Short mmCIF file of C-alpha atoms (C1' of nucleotides) in Angstrom, two decimals:
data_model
loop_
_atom_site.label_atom_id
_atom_site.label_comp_id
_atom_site.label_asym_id
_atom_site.label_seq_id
_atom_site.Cartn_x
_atom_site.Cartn_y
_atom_site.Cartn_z
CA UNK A 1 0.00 0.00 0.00
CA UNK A 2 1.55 3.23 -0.89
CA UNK A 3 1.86 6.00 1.31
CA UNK A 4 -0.51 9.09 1.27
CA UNK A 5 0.30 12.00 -0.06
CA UNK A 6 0.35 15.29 2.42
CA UNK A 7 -1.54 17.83 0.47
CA UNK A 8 0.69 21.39 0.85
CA UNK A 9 -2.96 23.04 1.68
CA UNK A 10 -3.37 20.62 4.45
CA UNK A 11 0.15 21.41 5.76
CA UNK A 12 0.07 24.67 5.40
CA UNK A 13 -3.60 24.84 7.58
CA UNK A 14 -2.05 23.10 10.28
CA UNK A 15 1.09 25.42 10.78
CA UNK A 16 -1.29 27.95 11.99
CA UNK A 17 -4.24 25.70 13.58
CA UNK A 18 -1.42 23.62 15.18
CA UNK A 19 0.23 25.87 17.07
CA UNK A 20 -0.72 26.31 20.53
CA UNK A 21 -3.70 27.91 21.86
CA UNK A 22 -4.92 28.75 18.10
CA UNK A 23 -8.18 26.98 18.60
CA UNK A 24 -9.53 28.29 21.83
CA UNK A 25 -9.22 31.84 20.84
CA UNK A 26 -11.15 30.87 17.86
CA UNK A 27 -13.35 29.31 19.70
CA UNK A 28 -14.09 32.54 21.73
CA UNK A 29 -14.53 34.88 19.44
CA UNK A 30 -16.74 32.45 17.21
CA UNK A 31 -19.61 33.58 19.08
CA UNK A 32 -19.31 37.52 18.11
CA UNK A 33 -16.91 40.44 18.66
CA UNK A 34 -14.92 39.94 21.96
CA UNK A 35 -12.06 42.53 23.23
CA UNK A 36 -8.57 42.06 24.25
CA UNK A 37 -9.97 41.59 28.11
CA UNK A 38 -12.49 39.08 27.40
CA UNK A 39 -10.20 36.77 25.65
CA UNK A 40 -7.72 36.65 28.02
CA UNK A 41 -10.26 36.51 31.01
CA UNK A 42 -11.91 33.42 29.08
CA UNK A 43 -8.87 31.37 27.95
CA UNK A 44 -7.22 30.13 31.44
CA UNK A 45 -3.47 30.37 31.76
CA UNK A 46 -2.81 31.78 28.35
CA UNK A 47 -0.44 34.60 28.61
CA UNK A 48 -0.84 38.64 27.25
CA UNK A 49 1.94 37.97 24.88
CA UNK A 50 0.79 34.87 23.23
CA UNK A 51 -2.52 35.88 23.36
CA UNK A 52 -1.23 38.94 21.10
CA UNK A 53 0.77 36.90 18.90
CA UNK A 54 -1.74 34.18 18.35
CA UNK A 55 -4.25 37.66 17.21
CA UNK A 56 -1.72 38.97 14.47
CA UNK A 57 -0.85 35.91 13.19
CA UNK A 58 -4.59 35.14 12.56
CA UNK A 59 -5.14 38.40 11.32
CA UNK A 60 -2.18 37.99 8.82
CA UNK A 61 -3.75 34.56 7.88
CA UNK A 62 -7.14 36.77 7.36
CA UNK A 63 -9.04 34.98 9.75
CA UNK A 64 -9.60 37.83 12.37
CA UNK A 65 -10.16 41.66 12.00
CA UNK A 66 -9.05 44.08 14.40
CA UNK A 67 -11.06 47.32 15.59
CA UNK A 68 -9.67 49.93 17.57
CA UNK A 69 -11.89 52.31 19.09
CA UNK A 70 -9.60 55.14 20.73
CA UNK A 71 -11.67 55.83 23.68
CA UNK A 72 -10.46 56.02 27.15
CA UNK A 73 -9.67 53.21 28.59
CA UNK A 74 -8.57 52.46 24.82
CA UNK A 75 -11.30 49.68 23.47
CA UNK A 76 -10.12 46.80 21.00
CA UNK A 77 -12.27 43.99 19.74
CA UNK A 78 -11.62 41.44 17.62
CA UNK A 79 -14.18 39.81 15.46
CA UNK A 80 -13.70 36.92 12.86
CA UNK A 81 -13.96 37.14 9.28
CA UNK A 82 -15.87 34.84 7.27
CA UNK A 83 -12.73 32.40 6.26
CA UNK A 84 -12.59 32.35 10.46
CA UNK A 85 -16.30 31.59 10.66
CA UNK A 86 -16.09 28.65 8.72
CA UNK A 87 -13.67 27.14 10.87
CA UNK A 88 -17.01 26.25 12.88
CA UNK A 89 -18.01 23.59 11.10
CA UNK A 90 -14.55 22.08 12.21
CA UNK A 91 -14.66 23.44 15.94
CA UNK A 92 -17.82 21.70 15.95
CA UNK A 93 -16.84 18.22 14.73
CA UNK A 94 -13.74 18.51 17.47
CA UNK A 95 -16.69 18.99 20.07
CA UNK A 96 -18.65 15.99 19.43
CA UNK A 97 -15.82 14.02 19.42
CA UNK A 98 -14.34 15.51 22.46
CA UNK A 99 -17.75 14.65 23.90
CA UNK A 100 -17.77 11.14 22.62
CA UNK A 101 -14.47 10.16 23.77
CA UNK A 102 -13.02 12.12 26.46
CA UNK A 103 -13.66 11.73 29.85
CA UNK A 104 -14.41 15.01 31.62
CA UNK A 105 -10.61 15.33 33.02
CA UNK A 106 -10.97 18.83 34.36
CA UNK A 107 -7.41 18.97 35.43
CA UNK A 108 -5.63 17.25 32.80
CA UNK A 109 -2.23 18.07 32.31
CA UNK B 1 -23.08 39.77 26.00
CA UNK B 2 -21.97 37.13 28.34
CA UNK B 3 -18.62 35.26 27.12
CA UNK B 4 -18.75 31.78 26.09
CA UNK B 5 -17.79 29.13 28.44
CA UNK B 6 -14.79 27.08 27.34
CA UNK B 7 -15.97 23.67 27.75
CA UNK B 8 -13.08 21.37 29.89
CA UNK B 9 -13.27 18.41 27.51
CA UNK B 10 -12.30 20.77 24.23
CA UNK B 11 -9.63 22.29 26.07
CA UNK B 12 -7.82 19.03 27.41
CA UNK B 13 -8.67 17.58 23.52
CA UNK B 14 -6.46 21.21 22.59
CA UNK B 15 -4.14 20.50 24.64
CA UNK B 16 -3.32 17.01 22.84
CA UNK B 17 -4.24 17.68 19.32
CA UNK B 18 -2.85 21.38 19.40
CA UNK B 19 0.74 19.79 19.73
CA UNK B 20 3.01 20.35 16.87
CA UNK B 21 2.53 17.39 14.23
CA UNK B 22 0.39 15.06 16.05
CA UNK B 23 -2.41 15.99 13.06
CA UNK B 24 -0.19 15.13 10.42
CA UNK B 25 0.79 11.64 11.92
CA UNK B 26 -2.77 11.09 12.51
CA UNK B 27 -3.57 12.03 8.32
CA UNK B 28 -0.54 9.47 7.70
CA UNK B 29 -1.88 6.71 9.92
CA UNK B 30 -5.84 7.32 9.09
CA UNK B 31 -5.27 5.63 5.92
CA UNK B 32 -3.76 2.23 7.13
CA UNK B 33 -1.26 0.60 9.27
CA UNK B 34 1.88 2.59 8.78
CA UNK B 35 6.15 1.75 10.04
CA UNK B 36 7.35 4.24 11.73
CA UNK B 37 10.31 4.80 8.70
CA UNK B 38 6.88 5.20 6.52
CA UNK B 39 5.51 7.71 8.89
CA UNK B 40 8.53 9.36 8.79
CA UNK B 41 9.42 9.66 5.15
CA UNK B 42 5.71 11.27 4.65
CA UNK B 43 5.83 13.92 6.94
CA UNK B 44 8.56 16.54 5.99
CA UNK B 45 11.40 17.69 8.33
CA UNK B 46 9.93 16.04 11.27
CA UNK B 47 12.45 14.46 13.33
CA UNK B 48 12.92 10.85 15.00
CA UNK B 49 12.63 12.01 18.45
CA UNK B 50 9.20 14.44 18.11
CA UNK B 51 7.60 11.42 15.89
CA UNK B 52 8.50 9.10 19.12
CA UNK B 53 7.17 11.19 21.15
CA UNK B 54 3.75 12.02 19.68
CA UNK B 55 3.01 8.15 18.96
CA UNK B 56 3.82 7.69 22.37
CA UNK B 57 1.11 10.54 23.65
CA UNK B 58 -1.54 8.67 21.51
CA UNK B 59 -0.66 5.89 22.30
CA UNK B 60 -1.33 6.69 25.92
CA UNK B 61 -4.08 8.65 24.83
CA UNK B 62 -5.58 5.67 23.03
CA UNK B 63 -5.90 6.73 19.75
CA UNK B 64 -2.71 5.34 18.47
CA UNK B 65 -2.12 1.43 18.90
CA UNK B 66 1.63 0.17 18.45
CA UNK B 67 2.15 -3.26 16.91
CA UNK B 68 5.75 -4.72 17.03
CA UNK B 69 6.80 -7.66 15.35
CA UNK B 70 9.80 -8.98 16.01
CA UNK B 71 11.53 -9.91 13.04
CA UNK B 72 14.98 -8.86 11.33
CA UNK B 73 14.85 -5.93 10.65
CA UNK B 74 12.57 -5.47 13.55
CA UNK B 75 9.64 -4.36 12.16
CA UNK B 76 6.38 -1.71 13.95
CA UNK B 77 3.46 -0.86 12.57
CA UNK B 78 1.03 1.98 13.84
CA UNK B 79 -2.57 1.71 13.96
CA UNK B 80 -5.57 3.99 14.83
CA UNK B 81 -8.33 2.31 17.10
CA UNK B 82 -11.57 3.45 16.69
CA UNK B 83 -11.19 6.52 18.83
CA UNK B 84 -8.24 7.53 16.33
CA UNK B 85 -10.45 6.70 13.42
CA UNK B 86 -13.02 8.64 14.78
CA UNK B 87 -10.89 12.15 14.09
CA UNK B 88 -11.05 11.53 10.55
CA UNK B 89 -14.43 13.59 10.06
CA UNK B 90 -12.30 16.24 12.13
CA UNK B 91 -9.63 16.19 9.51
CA UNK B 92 -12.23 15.82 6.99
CA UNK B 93 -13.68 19.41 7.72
CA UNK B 94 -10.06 21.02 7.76
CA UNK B 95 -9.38 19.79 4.65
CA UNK B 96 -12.18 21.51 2.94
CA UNK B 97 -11.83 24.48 5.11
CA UNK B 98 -7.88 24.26 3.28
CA UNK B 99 -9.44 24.02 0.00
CA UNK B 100 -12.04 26.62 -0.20
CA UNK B 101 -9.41 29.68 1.57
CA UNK B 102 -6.04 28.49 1.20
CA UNK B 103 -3.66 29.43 -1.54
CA UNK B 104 -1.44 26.70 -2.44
CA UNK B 105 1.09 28.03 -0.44
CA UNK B 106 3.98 25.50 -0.21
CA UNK B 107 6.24 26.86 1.31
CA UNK B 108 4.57 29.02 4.04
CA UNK B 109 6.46 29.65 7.20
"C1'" DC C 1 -6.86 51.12 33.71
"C1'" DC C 2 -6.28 48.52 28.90
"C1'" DG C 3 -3.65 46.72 25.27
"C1'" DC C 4 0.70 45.47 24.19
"C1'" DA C 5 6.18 45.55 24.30
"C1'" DT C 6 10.36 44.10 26.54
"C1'" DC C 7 13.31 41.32 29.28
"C1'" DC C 8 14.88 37.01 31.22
"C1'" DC C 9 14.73 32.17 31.83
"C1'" DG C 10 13.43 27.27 31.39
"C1'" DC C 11 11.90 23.82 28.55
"C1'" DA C 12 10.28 21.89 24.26
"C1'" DC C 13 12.04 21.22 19.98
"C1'" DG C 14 15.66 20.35 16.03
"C1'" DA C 15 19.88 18.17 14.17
"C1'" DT C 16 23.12 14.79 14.45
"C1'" DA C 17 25.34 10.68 15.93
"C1'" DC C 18 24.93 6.32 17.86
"C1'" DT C 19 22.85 1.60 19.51
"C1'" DG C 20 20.06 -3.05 19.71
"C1'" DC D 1 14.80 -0.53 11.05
"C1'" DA D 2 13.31 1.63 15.06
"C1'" DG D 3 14.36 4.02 18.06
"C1'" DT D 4 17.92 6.42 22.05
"C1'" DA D 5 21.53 9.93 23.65
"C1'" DT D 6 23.41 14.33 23.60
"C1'" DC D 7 23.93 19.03 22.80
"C1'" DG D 8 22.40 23.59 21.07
"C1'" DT D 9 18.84 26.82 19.99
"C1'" DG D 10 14.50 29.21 19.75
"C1'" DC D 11 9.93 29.54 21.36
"C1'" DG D 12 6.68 30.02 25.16
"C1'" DG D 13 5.75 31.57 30.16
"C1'" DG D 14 5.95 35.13 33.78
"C1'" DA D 15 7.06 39.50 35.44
"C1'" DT D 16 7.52 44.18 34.51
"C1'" DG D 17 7.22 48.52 31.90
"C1'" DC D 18 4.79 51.91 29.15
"C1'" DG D 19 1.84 54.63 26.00
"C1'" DG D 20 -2.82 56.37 25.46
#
DNA sequence: CCGCATCCCGCACGATACTG
DNA sequence: CAGTATCGTGCGGGATGCGG
């Protein structure tokens, strides 16, 4: 049986959905426009400086837009664009099977 | 409006399927029993000790099964069980998520 | 105060060489 | 062939600083 092929698209997708905490921010702001705060506050453990590199790199990838509102306190919210909106479908699938499989190990490490 | 809850079984799935490569190995295996040199080969620039390492996580994790046959040249052969299988309608979604945004870009950082 | 940059440090990761 | 051992390096975590 020959080996599969690893499509470059496939590859490519998983550099960025890979890397660490990638997901759960998506997951967050899948449900409408969240700021900088409410991220942070909903992701546990994840730190201020990943949490802004995760943001730019998904921006760069088009998958997140970035408003500034230059209020006082200064207001940023981040909202997903439609490329990020589709990632649902996929968010949704890792769900059931998270729900099929996985005990609930609250404390995993 | 209220932020989303982050539900504990999709964050300790994360924290397993957000490491680096384990979604590629799973792609490679989904399609049959695959040695570990054929695992490998398929899956660019990964190296010996990461690939030892992830197989060893799913293993634990009981996605992966490891079958060794002792022969000369000793000969393994990885397996998904039905919880691995399971993750192909995961990878199934990403795939056509890849297809319908992503340029082929092969040689992305 | 909020969003983000900077600094330091430990650990995961990468490359290479070696073993059963 | 299927892994181990070893050594460097770069990325991620935590604390702190800073502009607006």
């Amino acid at each position: 049986m020959d080996n599969p092929r690893l499509h470059p698209k496939f590859i490519s997708s998983f550099k960025l959905l890979g890397k660490p905490w990638t997901w759960l921010i998506i997951c967050v702001v899948l449900t409408g426009k969240r700021r900088f705060s409410d991220i942070s506050a909903t992701i546990p453990r994840i730190s201020d400086k990943m949490l802004v590199a995760r943001l730019k790199e998904l921006e760069t990838a088009g998958i997140m837009e970035r408003h500034v509102y230059p209020e006082t306190p200064l207001r940023v919210e981040y909202e997903l664009t439609e490329k990020g909106r589709d990632l649902k479908t996929v968010i949704d699938q890792v769900q059931q099977w998270a729900n099929t499989w996985l005990e609930d190990l609250r404390f995993v490490r």
